[in-house]
XYZ file of C-alpha atoms in Angstrom:
118
model
C -32.583 112.829 -51.335
C -30.851 110.437 -53.732
C -33.458 110.242 -56.358
C -34.542 113.225 -56.822
C -31.167 113.816 -57.668
C -31.456 111.166 -60.354
C -34.890 112.684 -60.524
C -33.480 116.180 -62.147
C -30.824 114.798 -63.895
C -33.081 112.738 -66.142
C -35.600 115.751 -66.704
C -32.388 117.772 -67.073
C -31.039 115.470 -69.929
C -34.440 115.916 -71.383
C -34.625 119.856 -70.552
C -30.835 119.898 -72.549
C -31.679 118.354 -75.544
C -34.817 120.352 -75.828
C -32.930 123.249 -75.723
C -29.893 121.636 -78.790
C -33.295 121.134 -80.716
C -35.372 124.406 -80.090
C -32.776 126.836 -80.744
C -32.098 125.164 -84.147
C -35.471 124.982 -85.234
C -35.598 129.129 -83.986
C -32.313 129.854 -86.306
C -30.909 130.622 -82.794
C -27.862 127.434 -83.854
C -25.564 128.771 -81.121
C -28.072 129.939 -78.151
C -29.291 126.894 -77.465
C -26.202 124.844 -78.025
C -24.779 126.669 -75.219
C -28.312 126.483 -72.859
C -28.803 123.429 -73.606
C -24.964 122.563 -73.070
C -24.923 123.891 -69.663
C -27.975 122.475 -68.923
C -26.298 118.843 -69.312
C -23.525 119.440 -67.546
C -25.968 120.395 -64.594
C -28.063 117.498 -64.922
C -24.500 115.285 -65.244
C -23.801 116.844 -62.070
C -27.439 115.945 -60.540
C -26.587 112.205 -62.014
C -23.405 111.539 -60.374
C -24.849 113.143 -56.731
C -27.614 111.087 -57.325
C -25.841 107.847 -57.699
C -23.234 109.493 -55.298
C -26.707 109.572 -52.020
C -26.698 105.820 -52.203
C -22.840 104.883 -52.271
C -22.253 107.421 -49.123
C -19.661 109.150 -50.688
C -18.575 112.267 -48.340
C -18.003 114.038 -51.987
C -21.528 114.692 -52.318
C -22.500 115.481 -48.786
C -20.386 119.002 -50.023
C -21.480 119.476 -52.577
C -25.679 119.435 -51.885
C -24.382 120.725 -49.494
C -22.667 124.147 -51.586
C -25.917 123.834 -54.066
C -28.381 124.419 -51.797
C -26.615 127.667 -50.168
C -26.190 128.557 -54.344
C -29.604 127.351 -54.665
C -30.985 130.434 -51.904
C -29.432 133.009 -53.081
C -30.401 132.740 -57.145
C -33.622 131.874 -55.355
C -33.604 135.438 -53.185
C -31.826 137.132 -56.819
C -34.057 136.069 -59.009
C -37.316 137.630 -56.748
C -34.713 140.949 -56.608
C -34.718 140.001 -60.705
C -38.233 139.981 -60.780
C -39.312 143.542 -59.193
C -39.736 142.720 -56.035
C -43.609 141.079 -57.021
C -45.487 138.983 -55.058
C -45.967 136.402 -57.547
C -42.418 137.348 -57.992
C -42.780 136.324 -53.838
C -44.515 132.620 -53.623
C -41.293 131.389 -55.723
C -39.357 132.653 -54.159
C -40.421 130.811 -50.529
C -40.625 127.743 -52.495
C -37.464 127.812 -54.336
C -36.002 128.727 -50.453
C -37.631 126.226 -48.610
C -37.243 123.288 -50.544
C -33.605 123.566 -50.335
C -34.076 124.960 -46.189
C -35.731 121.063 -45.772
C -32.698 119.778 -48.154
C -30.174 120.849 -46.058
C -31.913 119.937 -43.167
C -31.433 116.595 -43.677
C -28.015 117.214 -44.615
C -27.364 118.154 -40.700
C -28.840 115.481 -39.190
C -26.396 113.429 -37.560
C -27.619 110.024 -38.774
C -26.845 111.305 -42.159
C -23.059 112.901 -41.722
C -22.638 109.565 -40.768
C -23.640 107.953 -43.596
C -21.401 110.766 -45.815
C -18.738 110.477 -43.064
C -19.310 113.320 -41.888
C -20.032 113.608 -38.751
């Protein structure tokens, strides 16, 4: 799971920088800077989660559980916004399956012991 968060952090940093530059190229520097800053902030949190997973920090477990639940809520919200289409449903299911697997993993006894949550 730590590798997943590290990967997401690196991708997020690249995406945030790209959004910043794209906003400037489209002559919308404020929009690009704002969006890029949010993506970079989330990327930094993902990098911290990745490092924390390898270190066994207890707060990482709590934050990972919180993020998984937030991702499930966002997936349903996105499906609702998309107009309940079949393509949207497929994306929603994939967007829900991944956090559910993460939650299943996080609530395993050995993982909770590793993070000091048992």
